[in-house]
Amino acid sequence: MIAPAAYAGTDTTFGTALTQFTNFLSGSGGKVITVLSLAGGIVGLASGRFSLGQVAVPVGTGVAAGTGVPIVTAMVTATI
């Protein structure tokens, strides 16, 4: 009746889901989200109401999809 040793960070329960989601955001999914965000900004510009957010949000979305995932993954998988 001795419990096995537990080590932090060795659990892979959600490893497959994490890999799928990371691949989605880093690949075509992130590009689609960015293009849709840009299209929304263009529609806003075409409606006659200009806002800096209509340009900044698509740019921020693209940057977050392109570089955010590797940064967060590196932070989570860092070993001390």
XYZ file of N, CA, C and O in Angstrom:
320
model
N 0.805 -1.177 0.000
C 0.000 0.000 0.000
C 0.860 1.258 0.000
O 0.589 2.190 0.723
N 1.874 1.284 -0.792
C 2.710 2.470 -0.910
C 2.364 3.157 -2.215
O 2.353 2.540 -3.286
N 2.075 4.439 -2.135
C 1.732 5.214 -3.325
C 2.992 5.501 -4.137
O 4.062 5.741 -3.573
N 2.864 5.466 -5.482
C 4.041 5.789 -6.303
C 4.382 7.278 -6.199
O 3.538 8.102 -5.874
N 5.627 7.594 -6.456
C 6.080 8.983 -6.396
C 5.413 9.794 -7.492
O 5.224 9.329 -8.610
N 5.055 11.015 -7.165
C 4.440 11.919 -8.138
C 5.415 13.055 -8.421
O 5.990 13.636 -7.512
N 5.609 13.338 -9.678
C 6.513 14.403 -10.090
C 5.732 15.466 -10.848
O 4.944 15.146 -11.724
N 5.972 16.706 -10.512
C 5.282 17.808 -11.189
C 5.764 17.899 -12.624
O 6.953 17.779 -12.917
N 4.832 18.086 -13.527
C 5.192 18.280 -14.923
C 5.316 17.020 -15.745
O 5.624 17.098 -16.922
N 5.094 15.852 -15.163
C 5.235 14.617 -15.931
C 3.907 14.096 -16.455
O 3.875 13.103 -17.163
N 2.815 14.760 -16.117
C 1.495 14.317 -16.565
C 1.281 14.702 -18.025
O 1.565 15.819 -18.437
N 0.805 13.764 -18.828
C 0.555 14.028 -20.245
C -0.908 13.802 -20.612
O -1.215 13.473 -21.745
N -1.801 14.008 -19.648
C -3.223 13.774 -19.882
C -3.748 14.591 -21.045
O -4.486 14.096 -21.891
N -3.385 15.851 -21.114
C -3.888 16.745 -22.149
C -2.841 17.037 -23.223
O -2.956 18.017 -23.956
N -1.834 16.209 -23.327
C -0.762 16.430 -24.301
C -1.246 16.452 -25.734
O -0.854 17.309 -26.527
N -2.140 15.534 -26.097
C -2.654 15.477 -27.469
C -3.475 16.713 -27.781
O -3.326 17.306 -28.851
N -4.340 17.117 -26.849
C -5.163 18.312 -27.070
C -4.291 19.560 -27.177
O -4.535 20.429 -28.022
N -3.287 19.654 -26.336
C -2.381 20.801 -26.383
C -1.647 20.866 -27.712
O -1.532 21.932 -28.329
N -1.178 19.737 -28.187
C -0.480 19.692 -29.474
C -1.400 20.108 -30.618
O -1.010 20.906 -31.474
N -2.625 19.592 -30.633
C -3.576 19.941 -31.688
C -3.892 21.429 -31.673
O -3.920 22.089 -32.712
N -4.159 21.978 -30.486
C -4.513 23.392 -30.372
C -3.336 24.288 -30.740
O -3.500 25.300 -31.427
N -2.139 23.915 -30.303
C -0.943 24.687 -30.640
C -0.693 24.673 -32.144
O -0.396 25.709 -32.739
N -0.834 23.506 -32.768
C -0.656 23.422 -34.220
C -1.705 24.241 -34.954
O -1.418 24.874 -35.973
N -2.939 24.234 -34.451
C -4.014 25.001 -35.074
C -3.705 26.494 -35.044
O -3.805 27.182 -36.057
N -3.318 27.022 -33.873
C -3.053 28.456 -33.760
C -1.778 28.867 -34.493
O -1.694 29.969 -35.032
N -0.790 28.002 -34.510
C 0.469 28.344 -35.174
C 0.372 28.215 -36.685
O 1.150 28.827 -37.406
N -0.562 27.435 -37.162
C -0.668 27.189 -38.601
C -1.812 27.951 -39.235
O -1.992 29.150 -39.027
N -2.602 27.221 -39.996
C -3.660 27.848 -40.780
C -4.750 28.462 -39.909
O -5.359 29.459 -40.295
N -5.009 27.917 -38.737
C -6.035 28.480 -37.862
C -5.711 29.899 -37.429
O -6.571 30.777 -37.427
N -4.467 30.135 -37.057
C -4.045 31.478 -36.679
C -4.136 32.451 -37.835
O -4.511 33.611 -37.667
N -3.822 31.974 -39.034
C -3.923 32.835 -40.217
C -5.372 33.177 -40.521
O -5.689 34.316 -40.868
N -6.264 32.201 -40.391
C -7.682 32.454 -40.638
C -8.230 33.460 -39.628
O -8.965 34.389 -39.997
N -7.885 33.294 -38.363
C -8.336 34.234 -37.332
C -7.831 35.637 -37.634
O -8.568 36.624 -37.508
N -6.581 35.761 -38.055
C -6.016 37.062 -38.375
C -6.715 37.691 -39.575
O -7.039 38.887 -39.564
N -6.959 36.906 -40.616
C -7.631 37.435 -41.812
C -9.057 37.870 -41.479
O -9.513 38.919 -41.933
N -9.770 37.084 -40.679
C -11.122 37.477 -40.284
C -11.107 38.758 -39.461
O -11.977 39.622 -39.627
N -10.137 38.898 -38.597
C -10.009 40.123 -37.811
C -9.713 41.316 -38.709
O -10.277 42.399 -38.544
N -8.846 41.120 -39.677
C -8.528 42.183 -40.633
C -9.752 42.545 -41.468
O -10.014 43.718 -41.719
N -10.522 41.543 -41.880
C -11.737 41.807 -42.659
C -12.729 42.627 -41.838
O -13.378 43.541 -42.368
N -12.844 42.323 -40.558
C -13.721 43.117 -39.694
C -13.263 44.554 -39.587
O -14.082 45.474 -39.588
N -11.960 44.771 -39.521
C -11.429 46.140 -39.492
C -11.685 46.879 -40.782
O -12.011 48.071 -40.778
N -11.572 46.184 -41.912
C -11.828 46.813 -43.217
C -13.297 47.189 -43.347
O -13.638 48.256 -43.859
N -14.185 46.315 -42.872
C -15.623 46.624 -42.910
C -15.898 47.852 -42.051
O -16.681 48.729 -42.439
N -15.249 47.942 -40.901
C -15.415 49.117 -40.053
C -14.916 50.381 -40.723
O -15.542 51.436 -40.624
N -13.795 50.270 -41.425
C -13.273 51.431 -42.160
C -14.208 51.830 -43.295
O -14.426 53.011 -43.547
N -14.765 50.843 -43.974
C -15.663 51.125 -45.089
C -16.963 51.765 -44.612
O -17.617 52.482 -45.371
N -17.341 51.520 -43.382
C -18.579 52.101 -42.873
C -18.412 53.563 -42.493
O -19.375 54.218 -42.120
N -17.205 54.061 -42.568
C -16.976 55.482 -42.347
C -16.521 55.847 -40.956
O -16.288 57.008 -40.667
N -16.373 54.915 -40.094
C -15.908 55.235 -38.745
C -14.475 54.710 -38.571
O -14.249 53.518 -38.467
N -13.533 55.611 -38.564
C -12.136 55.212 -38.444
C -11.744 55.170 -36.978
O -12.064 56.053 -36.198
N -11.038 54.132 -36.628
C -10.515 53.988 -35.280
C -9.165 53.286 -35.372
O -8.972 52.410 -36.214
N -8.264 53.666 -34.519
C -6.948 53.030 -34.495
C -7.073 51.555 -34.136
O -6.287 50.722 -34.588
N -8.101 51.210 -33.368
C -8.325 49.826 -32.984
C -8.619 48.922 -34.166
O -8.351 47.729 -34.135
N -9.172 49.488 -35.243
C -9.469 48.690 -36.429
C -8.204 48.240 -37.139
O -8.228 47.288 -37.904
N -7.122 48.914 -36.889
C -5.838 48.513 -37.447
C -5.036 47.731 -36.409
O -4.399 46.726 -36.724
N -5.103 48.163 -35.160
C -4.294 47.557 -34.111
C -4.765 46.151 -33.739
O -3.941 45.280 -33.457
N -6.072 45.927 -33.750
C -6.588 44.610 -33.351
C -6.133 43.510 -34.320
O -5.641 42.468 -33.876
N -6.264 43.678 -35.649
C -5.750 42.629 -36.539
C -4.244 42.415 -36.424
O -3.771 41.278 -36.475
N -3.508 43.494 -36.253
C -2.055 43.360 -36.103
C -1.734 42.617 -34.811
O -0.919 41.690 -34.791
N -2.407 42.987 -33.731
C -2.197 42.304 -32.454
C -2.596 40.839 -32.506
O -1.934 39.982 -31.925
N -3.683 40.557 -33.223
C -4.130 39.178 -33.369
C -3.098 38.355 -34.125
O -2.785 37.227 -33.744
N -2.567 38.909 -35.194
C -1.539 38.205 -35.967
C -0.281 37.960 -35.164
O 0.296 36.871 -35.201
N 0.134 38.961 -34.412
C 1.333 38.813 -33.580
C 1.093 37.775 -32.487
O 1.950 36.928 -32.219
N -0.085 37.829 -31.869
C -0.397 36.876 -30.801
C -0.456 35.447 -31.331
O 0.045 34.520 -30.695
N -1.065 35.264 -32.496
C -1.163 33.919 -33.067
C 0.201 33.412 -33.523
O 0.504 32.233 -33.391
N 1.031 34.311 -34.044
C 2.325 33.894 -34.572
C 3.398 33.694 -33.519
O 4.177 32.750 -33.586
N 3.441 34.588 -32.538
C 4.521 34.512 -31.556
C 4.045 34.193 -30.155
O 4.833 33.771 -29.326
N 2.768 34.376 -29.880
C 2.259 34.138 -28.537
C 2.300 32.690 -28.133
O 2.647 32.350 -27.001
N 1.929 31.806 -29.051
C 1.893 30.377 -28.743
C 3.282 29.851 -28.382
O 3.437 29.180 -27.351
N 4.327 30.130 -29.170
C 5.655 29.638 -28.768
C 6.149 30.225 -27.449
O 6.799 29.535 -26.668
N 5.801 31.479 -27.173
C 6.240 32.096 -25.920
C 5.566 31.422 -24.734
O 6.213 31.059 -23.751
N 4.250 31.240 -24.820
C 3.524 30.592 -23.719
C 3.974 29.145 -23.554
O 4.178 28.673 -22.435
N 4.157 28.442 -24.656
C 4.612 27.052 -24.580
C 5.986 26.966 -23.936
O 6.239 26.081 -23.115
N 6.878 27.883 -24.261
C 8.213 27.877 -23.664
C 8.150 28.178 -22.173
O 8.890 27.591 -21.386
N 7.228 29.077 -21.773
C 7.096 29.393 -20.353
C 6.554 28.201 -19.574
O 6.995 27.912 -18.470
N 5.584 27.505 -20.158
C 4.961 26.390 -19.460
C 5.882 25.193 -19.384
O 5.916 24.494 -18.381
N 6.663 24.955 -20.430
C 7.522 23.771 -20.457
C 8.927 24.029 -19.911
O 9.763 23.156 -19.957
N 9.160 25.223 -19.382
C 10.476 25.533 -18.827
C 10.755 24.669 -17.605
O 9.875 24.383 -16.809
N 11.974 24.241 -17.504
C 12.371 23.453 -16.335
C 13.245 24.287 -15.432
O 14.034 25.115 -15.894
N 13.079 24.071 -14.156
C 13.848 24.860 -13.178
C 15.024 24.036 -12.713
O 14.941 22.889 -12.424
